[in-house]
PDB file of C-alpha atoms and ligand atoms in Angstrom:
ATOM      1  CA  UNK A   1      -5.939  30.733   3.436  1.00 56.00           C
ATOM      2  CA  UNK A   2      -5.805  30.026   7.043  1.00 76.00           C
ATOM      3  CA  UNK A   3      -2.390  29.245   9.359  1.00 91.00           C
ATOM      4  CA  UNK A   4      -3.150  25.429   9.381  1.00 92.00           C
ATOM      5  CA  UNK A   5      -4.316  25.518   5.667  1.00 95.00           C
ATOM      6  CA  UNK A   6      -1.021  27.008   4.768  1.00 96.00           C
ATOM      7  CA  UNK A   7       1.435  25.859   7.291  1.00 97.00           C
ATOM      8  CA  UNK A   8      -0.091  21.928   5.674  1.00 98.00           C
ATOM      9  CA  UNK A   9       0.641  23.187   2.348  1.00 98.00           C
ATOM     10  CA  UNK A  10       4.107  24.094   3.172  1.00 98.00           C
ATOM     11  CA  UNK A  11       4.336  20.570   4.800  1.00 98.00           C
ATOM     12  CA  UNK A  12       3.182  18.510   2.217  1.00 98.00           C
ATOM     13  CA  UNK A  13       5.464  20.288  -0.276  1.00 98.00           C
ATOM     14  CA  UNK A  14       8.442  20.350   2.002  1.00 98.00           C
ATOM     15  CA  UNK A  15       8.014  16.194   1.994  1.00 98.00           C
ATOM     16  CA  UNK A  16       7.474  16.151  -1.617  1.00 98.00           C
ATOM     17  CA  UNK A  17      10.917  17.872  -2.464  1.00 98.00           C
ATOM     18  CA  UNK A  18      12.211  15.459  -0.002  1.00 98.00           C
ATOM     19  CA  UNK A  19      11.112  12.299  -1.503  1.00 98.00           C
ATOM     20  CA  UNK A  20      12.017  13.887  -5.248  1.00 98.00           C
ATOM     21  CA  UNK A  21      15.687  14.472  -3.606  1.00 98.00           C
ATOM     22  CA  UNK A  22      16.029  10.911  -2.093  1.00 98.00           C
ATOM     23  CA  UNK A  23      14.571   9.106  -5.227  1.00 98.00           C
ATOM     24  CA  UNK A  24      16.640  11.445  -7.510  1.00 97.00           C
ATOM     25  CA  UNK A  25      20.269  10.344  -4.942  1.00 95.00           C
ATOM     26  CA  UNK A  26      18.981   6.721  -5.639  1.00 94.00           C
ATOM     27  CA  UNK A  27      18.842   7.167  -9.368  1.00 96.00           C
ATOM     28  CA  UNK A  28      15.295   6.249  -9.079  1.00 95.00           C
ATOM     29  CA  UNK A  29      12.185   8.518 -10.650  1.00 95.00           C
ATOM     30  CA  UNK A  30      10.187  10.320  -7.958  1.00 95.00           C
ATOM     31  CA  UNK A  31       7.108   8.995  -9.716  1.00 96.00           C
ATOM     32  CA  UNK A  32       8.311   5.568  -8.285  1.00 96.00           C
ATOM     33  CA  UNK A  33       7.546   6.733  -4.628  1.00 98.00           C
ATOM     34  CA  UNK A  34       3.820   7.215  -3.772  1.00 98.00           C
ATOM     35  CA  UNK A  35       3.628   9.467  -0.378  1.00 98.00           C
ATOM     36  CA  UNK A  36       0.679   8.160   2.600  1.00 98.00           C
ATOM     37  CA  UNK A  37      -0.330  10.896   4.635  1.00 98.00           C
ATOM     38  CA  UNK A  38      -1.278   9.623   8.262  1.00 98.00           C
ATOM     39  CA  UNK A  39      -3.972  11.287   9.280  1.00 97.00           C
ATOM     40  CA  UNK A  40      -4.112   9.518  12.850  1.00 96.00           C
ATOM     41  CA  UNK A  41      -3.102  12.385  14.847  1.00 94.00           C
ATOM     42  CA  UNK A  42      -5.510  14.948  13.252  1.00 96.00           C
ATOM     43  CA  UNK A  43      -8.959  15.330  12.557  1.00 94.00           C
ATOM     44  CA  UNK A  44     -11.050  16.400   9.873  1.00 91.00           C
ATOM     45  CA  UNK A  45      -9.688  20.274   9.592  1.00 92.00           C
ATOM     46  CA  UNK A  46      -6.143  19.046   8.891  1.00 95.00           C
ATOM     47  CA  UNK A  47      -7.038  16.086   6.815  1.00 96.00           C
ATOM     48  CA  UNK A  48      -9.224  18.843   4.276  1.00 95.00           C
ATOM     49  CA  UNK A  49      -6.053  20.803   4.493  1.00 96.00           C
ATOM     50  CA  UNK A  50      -4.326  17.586   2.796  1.00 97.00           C
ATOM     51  CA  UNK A  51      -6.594  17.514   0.414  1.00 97.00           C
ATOM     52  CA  UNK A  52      -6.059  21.027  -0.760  1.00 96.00           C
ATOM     53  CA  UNK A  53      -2.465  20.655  -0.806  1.00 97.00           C
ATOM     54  CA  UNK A  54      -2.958  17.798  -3.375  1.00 97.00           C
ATOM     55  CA  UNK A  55      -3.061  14.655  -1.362  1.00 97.00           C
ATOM     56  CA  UNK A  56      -4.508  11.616  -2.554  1.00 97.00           C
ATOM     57  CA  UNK A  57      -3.602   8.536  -0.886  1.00 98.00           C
ATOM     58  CA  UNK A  58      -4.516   8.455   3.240  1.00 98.00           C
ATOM     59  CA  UNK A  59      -3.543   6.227   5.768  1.00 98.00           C
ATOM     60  CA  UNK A  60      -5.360   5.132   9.237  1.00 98.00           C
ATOM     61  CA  UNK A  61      -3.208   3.083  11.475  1.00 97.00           C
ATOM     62  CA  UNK A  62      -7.074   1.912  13.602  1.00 97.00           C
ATOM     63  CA  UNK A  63      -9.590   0.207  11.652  1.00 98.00           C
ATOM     64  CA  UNK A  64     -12.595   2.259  13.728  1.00 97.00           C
ATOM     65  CA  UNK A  65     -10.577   5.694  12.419  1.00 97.00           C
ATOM     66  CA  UNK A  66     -10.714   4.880   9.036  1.00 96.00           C
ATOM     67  CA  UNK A  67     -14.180   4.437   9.470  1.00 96.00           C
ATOM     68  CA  UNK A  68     -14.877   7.484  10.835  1.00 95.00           C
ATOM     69  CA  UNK A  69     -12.928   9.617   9.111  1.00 95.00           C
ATOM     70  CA  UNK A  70     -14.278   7.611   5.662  1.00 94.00           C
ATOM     71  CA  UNK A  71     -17.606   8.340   6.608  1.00 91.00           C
ATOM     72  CA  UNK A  72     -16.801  12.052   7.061  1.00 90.00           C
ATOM     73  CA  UNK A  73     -14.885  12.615   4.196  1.00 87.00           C
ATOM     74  CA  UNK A  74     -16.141  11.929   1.125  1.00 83.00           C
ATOM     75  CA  UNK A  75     -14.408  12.927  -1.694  1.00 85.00           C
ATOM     76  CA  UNK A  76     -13.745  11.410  -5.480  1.00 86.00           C
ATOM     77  CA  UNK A  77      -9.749  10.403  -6.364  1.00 92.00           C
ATOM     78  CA  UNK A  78      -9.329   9.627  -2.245  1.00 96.00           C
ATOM     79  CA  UNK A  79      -7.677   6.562  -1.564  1.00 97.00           C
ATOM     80  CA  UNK A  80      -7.283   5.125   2.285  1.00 98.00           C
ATOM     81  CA  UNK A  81      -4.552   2.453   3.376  1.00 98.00           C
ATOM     82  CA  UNK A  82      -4.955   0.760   6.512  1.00 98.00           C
ATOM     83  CA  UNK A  83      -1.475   0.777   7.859  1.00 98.00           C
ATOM     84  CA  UNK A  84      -2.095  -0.847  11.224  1.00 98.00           C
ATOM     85  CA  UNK A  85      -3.102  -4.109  12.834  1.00 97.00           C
ATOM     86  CA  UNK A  86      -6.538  -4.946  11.608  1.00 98.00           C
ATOM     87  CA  UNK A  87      -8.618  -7.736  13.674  1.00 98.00           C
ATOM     88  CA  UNK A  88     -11.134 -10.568  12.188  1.00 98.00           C
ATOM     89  CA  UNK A  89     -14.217  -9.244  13.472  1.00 98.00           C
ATOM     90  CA  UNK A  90     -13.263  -5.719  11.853  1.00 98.00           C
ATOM     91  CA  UNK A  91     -12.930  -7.167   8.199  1.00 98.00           C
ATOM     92  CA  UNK A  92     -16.529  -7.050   7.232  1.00 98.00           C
ATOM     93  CA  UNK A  93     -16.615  -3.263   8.093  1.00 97.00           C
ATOM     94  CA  UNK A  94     -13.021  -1.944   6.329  1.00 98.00           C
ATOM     95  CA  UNK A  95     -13.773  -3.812   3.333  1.00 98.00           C
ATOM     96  CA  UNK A  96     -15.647  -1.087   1.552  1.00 95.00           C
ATOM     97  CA  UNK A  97     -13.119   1.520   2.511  1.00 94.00           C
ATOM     98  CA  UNK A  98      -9.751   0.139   2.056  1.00 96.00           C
ATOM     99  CA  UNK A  99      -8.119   0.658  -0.930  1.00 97.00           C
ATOM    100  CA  UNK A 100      -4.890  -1.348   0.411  1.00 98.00           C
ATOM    101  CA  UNK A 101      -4.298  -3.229   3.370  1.00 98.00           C
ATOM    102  CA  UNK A 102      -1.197  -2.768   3.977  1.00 98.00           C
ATOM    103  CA  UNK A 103      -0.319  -4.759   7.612  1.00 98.00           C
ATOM    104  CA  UNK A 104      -2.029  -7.808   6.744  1.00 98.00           C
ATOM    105  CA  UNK A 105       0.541  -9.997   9.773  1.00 97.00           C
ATOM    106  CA  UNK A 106      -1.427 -13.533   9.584  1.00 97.00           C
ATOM    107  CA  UNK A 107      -2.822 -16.285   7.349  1.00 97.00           C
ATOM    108  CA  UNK A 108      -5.994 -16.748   9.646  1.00 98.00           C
ATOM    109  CA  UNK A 109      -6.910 -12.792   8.773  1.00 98.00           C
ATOM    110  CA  UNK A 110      -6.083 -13.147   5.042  1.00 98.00           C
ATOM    111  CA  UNK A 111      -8.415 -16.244   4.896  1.00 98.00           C
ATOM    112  CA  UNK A 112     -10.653 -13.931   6.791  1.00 98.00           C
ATOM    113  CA  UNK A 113     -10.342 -10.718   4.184  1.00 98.00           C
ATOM    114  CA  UNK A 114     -10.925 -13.618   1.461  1.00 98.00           C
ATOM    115  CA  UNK A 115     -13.713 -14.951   2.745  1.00 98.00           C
ATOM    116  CA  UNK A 116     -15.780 -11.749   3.154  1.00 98.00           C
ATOM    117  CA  UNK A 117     -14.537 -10.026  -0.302  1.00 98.00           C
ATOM    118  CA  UNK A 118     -15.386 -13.214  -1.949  1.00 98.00           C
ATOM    119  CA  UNK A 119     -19.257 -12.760  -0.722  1.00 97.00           C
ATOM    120  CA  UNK A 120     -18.631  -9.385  -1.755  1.00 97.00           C
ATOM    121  CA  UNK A 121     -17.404  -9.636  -5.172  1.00 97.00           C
ATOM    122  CA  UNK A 122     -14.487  -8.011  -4.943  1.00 97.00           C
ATOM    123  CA  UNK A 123     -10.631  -8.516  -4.692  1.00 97.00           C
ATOM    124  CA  UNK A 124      -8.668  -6.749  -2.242  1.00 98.00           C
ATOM    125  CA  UNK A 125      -4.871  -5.504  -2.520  1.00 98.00           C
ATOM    126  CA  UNK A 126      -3.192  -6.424   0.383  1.00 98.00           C
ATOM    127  CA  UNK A 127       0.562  -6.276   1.519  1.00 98.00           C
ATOM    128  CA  UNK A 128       1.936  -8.499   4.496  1.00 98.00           C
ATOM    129  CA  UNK A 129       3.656  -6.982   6.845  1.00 98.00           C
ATOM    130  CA  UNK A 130       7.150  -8.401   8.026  1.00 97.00           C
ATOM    131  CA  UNK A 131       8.688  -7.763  11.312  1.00 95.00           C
ATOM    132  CA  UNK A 132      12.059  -7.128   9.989  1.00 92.00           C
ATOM    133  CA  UNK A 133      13.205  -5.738  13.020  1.00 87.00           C
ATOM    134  CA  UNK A 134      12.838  -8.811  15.421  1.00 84.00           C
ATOM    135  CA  UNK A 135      10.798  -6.218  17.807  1.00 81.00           C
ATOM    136  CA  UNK A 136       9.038  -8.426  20.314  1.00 80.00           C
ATOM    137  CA  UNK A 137       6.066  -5.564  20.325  1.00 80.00           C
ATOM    138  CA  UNK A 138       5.503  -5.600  16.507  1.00 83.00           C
ATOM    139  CA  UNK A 139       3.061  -7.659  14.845  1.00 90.00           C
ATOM    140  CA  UNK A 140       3.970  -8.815  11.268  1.00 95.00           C
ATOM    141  CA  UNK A 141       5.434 -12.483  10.015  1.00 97.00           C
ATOM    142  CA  UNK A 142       8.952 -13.396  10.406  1.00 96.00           C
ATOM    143  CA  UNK A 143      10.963 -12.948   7.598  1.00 96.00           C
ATOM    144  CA  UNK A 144      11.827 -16.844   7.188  1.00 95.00           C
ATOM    145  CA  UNK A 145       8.050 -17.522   7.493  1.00 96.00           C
ATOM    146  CA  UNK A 146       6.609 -15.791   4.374  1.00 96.00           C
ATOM    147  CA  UNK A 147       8.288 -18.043   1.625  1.00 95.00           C
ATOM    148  CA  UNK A 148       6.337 -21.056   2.987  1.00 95.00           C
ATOM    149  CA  UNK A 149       2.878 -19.177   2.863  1.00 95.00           C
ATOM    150  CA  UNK A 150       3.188 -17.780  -0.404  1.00 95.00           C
ATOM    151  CA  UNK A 151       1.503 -20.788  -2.610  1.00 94.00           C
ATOM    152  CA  UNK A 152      -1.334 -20.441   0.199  1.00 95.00           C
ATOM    153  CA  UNK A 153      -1.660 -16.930   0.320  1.00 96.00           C
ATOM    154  CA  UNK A 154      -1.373 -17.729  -4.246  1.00 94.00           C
ATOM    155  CA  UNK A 155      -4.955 -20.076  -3.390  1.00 95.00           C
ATOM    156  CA  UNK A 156      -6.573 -16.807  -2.077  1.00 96.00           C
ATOM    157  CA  UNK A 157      -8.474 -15.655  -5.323  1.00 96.00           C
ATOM    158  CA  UNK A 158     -10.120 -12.601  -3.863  1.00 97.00           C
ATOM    159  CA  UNK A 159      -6.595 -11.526  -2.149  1.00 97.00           C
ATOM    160  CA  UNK A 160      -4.349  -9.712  -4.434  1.00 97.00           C
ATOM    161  CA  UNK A 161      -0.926  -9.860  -3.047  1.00 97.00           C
ATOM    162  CA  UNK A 162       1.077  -6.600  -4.171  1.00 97.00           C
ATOM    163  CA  UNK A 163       4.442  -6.418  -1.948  1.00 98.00           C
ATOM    164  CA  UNK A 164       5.679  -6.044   2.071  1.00 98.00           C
ATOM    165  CA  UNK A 165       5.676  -3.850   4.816  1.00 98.00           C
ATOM    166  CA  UNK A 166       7.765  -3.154   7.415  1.00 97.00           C
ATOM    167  CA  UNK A 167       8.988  -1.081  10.074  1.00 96.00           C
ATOM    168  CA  UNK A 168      12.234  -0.006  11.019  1.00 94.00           C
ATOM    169  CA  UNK A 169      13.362  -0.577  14.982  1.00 91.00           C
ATOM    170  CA  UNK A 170      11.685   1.148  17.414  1.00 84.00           C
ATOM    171  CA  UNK A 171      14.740   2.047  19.327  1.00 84.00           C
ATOM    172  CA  UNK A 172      17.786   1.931  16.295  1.00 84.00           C
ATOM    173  CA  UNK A 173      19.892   4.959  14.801  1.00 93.00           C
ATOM    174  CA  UNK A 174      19.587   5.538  11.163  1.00 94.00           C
ATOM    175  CA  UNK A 175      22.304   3.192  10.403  1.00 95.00           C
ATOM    176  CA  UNK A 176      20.269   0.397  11.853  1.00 95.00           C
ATOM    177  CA  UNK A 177      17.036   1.389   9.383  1.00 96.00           C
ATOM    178  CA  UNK A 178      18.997   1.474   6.789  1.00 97.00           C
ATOM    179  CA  UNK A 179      19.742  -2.516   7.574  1.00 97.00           C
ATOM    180  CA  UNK A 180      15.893  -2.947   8.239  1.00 96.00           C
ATOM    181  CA  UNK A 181      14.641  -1.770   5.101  1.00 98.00           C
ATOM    182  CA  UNK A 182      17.975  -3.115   2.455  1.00 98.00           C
ATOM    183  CA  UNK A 183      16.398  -6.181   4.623  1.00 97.00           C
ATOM    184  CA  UNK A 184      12.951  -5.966   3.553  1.00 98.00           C
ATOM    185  CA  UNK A 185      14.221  -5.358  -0.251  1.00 98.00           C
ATOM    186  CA  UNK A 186      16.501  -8.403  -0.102  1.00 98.00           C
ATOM    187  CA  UNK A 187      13.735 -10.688   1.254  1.00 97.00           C
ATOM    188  CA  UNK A 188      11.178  -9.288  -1.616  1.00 97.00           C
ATOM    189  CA  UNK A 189      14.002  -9.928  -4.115  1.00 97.00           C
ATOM    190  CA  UNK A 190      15.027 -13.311  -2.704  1.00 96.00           C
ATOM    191  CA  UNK A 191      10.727 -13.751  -2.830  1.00 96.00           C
ATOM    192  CA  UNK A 192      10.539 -12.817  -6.206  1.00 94.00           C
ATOM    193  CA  UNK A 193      12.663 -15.703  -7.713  1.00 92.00           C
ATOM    194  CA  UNK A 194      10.301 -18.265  -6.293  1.00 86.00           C
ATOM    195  CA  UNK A 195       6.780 -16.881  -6.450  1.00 87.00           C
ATOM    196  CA  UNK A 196       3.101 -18.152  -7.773  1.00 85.00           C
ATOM    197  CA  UNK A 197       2.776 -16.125 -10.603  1.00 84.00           C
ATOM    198  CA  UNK A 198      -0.860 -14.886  -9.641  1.00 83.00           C
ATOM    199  CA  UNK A 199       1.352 -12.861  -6.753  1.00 90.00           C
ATOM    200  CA  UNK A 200       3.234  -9.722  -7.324  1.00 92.00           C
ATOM    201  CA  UNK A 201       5.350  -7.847  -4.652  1.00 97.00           C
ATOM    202  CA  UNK A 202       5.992  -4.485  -6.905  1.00 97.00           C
ATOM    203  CA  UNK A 203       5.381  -2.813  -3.155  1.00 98.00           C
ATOM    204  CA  UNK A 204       7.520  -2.050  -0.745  1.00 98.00           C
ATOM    205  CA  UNK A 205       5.630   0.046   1.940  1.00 98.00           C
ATOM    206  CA  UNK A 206       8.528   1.315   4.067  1.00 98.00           C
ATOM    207  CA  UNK A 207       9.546   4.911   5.914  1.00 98.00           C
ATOM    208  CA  UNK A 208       8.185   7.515   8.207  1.00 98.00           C
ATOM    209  CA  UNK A 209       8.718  10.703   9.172  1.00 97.00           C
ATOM    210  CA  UNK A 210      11.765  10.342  10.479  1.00 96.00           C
ATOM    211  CA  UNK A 211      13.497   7.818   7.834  1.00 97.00           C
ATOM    212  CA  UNK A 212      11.623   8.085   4.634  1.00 98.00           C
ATOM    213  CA  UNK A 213      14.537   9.404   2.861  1.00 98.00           C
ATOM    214  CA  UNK A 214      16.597   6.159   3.630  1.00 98.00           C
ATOM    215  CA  UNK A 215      13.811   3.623   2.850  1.00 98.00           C
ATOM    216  CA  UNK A 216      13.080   5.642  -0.276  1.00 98.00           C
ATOM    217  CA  UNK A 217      17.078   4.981  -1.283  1.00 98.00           C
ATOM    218  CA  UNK A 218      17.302   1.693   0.262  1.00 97.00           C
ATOM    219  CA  UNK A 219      13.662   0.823  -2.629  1.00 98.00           C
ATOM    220  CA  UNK A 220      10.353   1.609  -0.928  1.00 98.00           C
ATOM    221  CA  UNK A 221       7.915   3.042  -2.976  1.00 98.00           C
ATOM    222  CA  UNK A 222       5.478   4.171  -0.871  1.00 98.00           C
ATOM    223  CA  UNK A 223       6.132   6.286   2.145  1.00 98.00           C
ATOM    224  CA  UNK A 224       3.827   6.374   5.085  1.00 98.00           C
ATOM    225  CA  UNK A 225       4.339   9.861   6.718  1.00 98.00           C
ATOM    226  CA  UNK A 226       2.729  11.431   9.237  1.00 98.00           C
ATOM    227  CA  UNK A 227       3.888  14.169  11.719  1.00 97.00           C
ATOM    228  CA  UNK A 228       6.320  15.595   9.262  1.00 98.00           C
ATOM    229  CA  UNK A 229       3.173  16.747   7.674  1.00 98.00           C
ATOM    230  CA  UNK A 230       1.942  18.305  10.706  1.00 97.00           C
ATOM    231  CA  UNK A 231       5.089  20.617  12.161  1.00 96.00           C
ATOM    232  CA  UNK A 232       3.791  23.668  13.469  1.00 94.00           C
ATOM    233  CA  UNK A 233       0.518  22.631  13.590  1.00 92.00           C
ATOM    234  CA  UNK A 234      -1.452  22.738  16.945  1.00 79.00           C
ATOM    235  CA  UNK A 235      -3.433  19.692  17.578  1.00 69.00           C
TER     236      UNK A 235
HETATM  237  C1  LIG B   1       1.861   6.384  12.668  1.00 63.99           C
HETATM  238  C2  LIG B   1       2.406   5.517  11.643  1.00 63.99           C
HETATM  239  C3  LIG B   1       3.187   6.046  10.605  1.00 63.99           C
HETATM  240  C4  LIG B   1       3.557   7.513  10.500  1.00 63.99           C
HETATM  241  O1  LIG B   1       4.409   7.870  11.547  1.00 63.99           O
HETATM  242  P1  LIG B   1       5.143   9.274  11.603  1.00 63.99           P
HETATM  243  O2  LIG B   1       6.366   9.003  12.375  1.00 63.99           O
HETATM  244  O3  LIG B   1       4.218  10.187  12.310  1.00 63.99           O
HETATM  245  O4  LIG B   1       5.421   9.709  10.230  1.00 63.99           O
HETATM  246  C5  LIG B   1       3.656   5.164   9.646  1.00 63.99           C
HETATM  247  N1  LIG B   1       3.375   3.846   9.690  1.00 63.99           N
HETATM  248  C6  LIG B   1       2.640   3.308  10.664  1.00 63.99           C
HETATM  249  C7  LIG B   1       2.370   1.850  10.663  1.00 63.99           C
HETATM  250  C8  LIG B   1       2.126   4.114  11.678  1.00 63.99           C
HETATM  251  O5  LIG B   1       1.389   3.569  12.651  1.00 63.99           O
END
């Protein structure tokens, strides 16, 4: 094995015992916590190295990436996740290779994403993304917004709503992620009591590198890491 084979390895298992600890603290099953790898800072070297180590599910936060990296990489059992802002006129294209969208942040693109999987014959997962932290730079719906869409986004037959997204403040201590994601849980729950019953919000797609342990205590269950995967790793 190569350094960058090895040193990945190491990574990816380093994370894994990670999330096992923080689920286990939370009385929760690691099982319950599927782990993203981010593969936007590497290219296709490190994201074979992922693949060796055992990982499954990969996330692109730029809809011509995940393309790309699609195209190059073509391998049963691999599942990508868009995690980042995805435009109208780039639907058509990420359809095929999307296995969950998971920063859908308007009604105008999920009416888009229905549209074009409903020529398509097919029904896409999606999450919405919330912007739970008030940050003017995000992009995601305010959290008093989404209970009013819901019976629209419940008229979307080739949408499949599975849960939320979020990210904690850009520029807040750990305390203040803690607040951001027992936010995004609360919402869902508060959600939950009132929802079209074609909709389910099982997901909550919270965490990165540096706070996946608290949003994995605080309920996410999937974890979208990145550089934590790559320490030590030249790139
Ligand atoms: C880049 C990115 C991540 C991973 O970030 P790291 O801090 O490198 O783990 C997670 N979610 C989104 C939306 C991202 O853009």
């Amino acid at each position: 094995m190569n350094n960058v084979v090895q040193r990945i390895a190491d990574n990816v298992a380093a994370v894994g015992q990670r999330i096992a600890d923080a689920a286990r603290r939370s009385g929760r099953s690691a099982a319950e916590v599927t782990l993203i790898a981010v593969t936007k800072y590497v290219g296709p070297t490190e994201v074979s190295a992922l693949l060796e180590a055992g990982c499954r599910e990969l996330g692109e936060s730029r809809p011509q990436e995940l393309w790309r990296k699609t195209e190059a990489i073509k391998k049963e059992g691999v599942h990508w996740h868009l995690i980042g802002h995805l435009q109208r006129n780039k639907v058509r294209r990420t359809l095929p290779s999307v296995t969950l969208i998971h920063s859908c942040d308007s009604l105008r693109l999920l009416a888009e994403i229905d549209r074009v999987a409903g020529e398509a014959g097919i029904r896409v997962p999606v999450l919405l993304e919330s912007n739970i932290s008030g940050d003017s730079e995000k992009h995601g719906f305010a959290p008093q917004e989404i209970e009013g869409i819901l019976p629209e986004i419940g008229e979307l037959h080739n949408v499949q709503l599975r849960g939320l997204m979020a990210m904690a403040s850009l520029d807040g201590d750990f305390a203040v992620a803690r607040q951001d994601f027992a936010r995004l849980r609360e919402l869902r729950d508060r959600l939950r009591e009132n929802c079209p019953e074609t909709i389910s919000l099982a997901e909550l797609s919270m965490g990165m590198s540096r706070d996946f342990e608290i949003a994995i205590e605080e309920g996410a269950t999937m974890v979208r890491v990145g550089s934590a995967l790559f320490e030590g790793v030249a790139r």
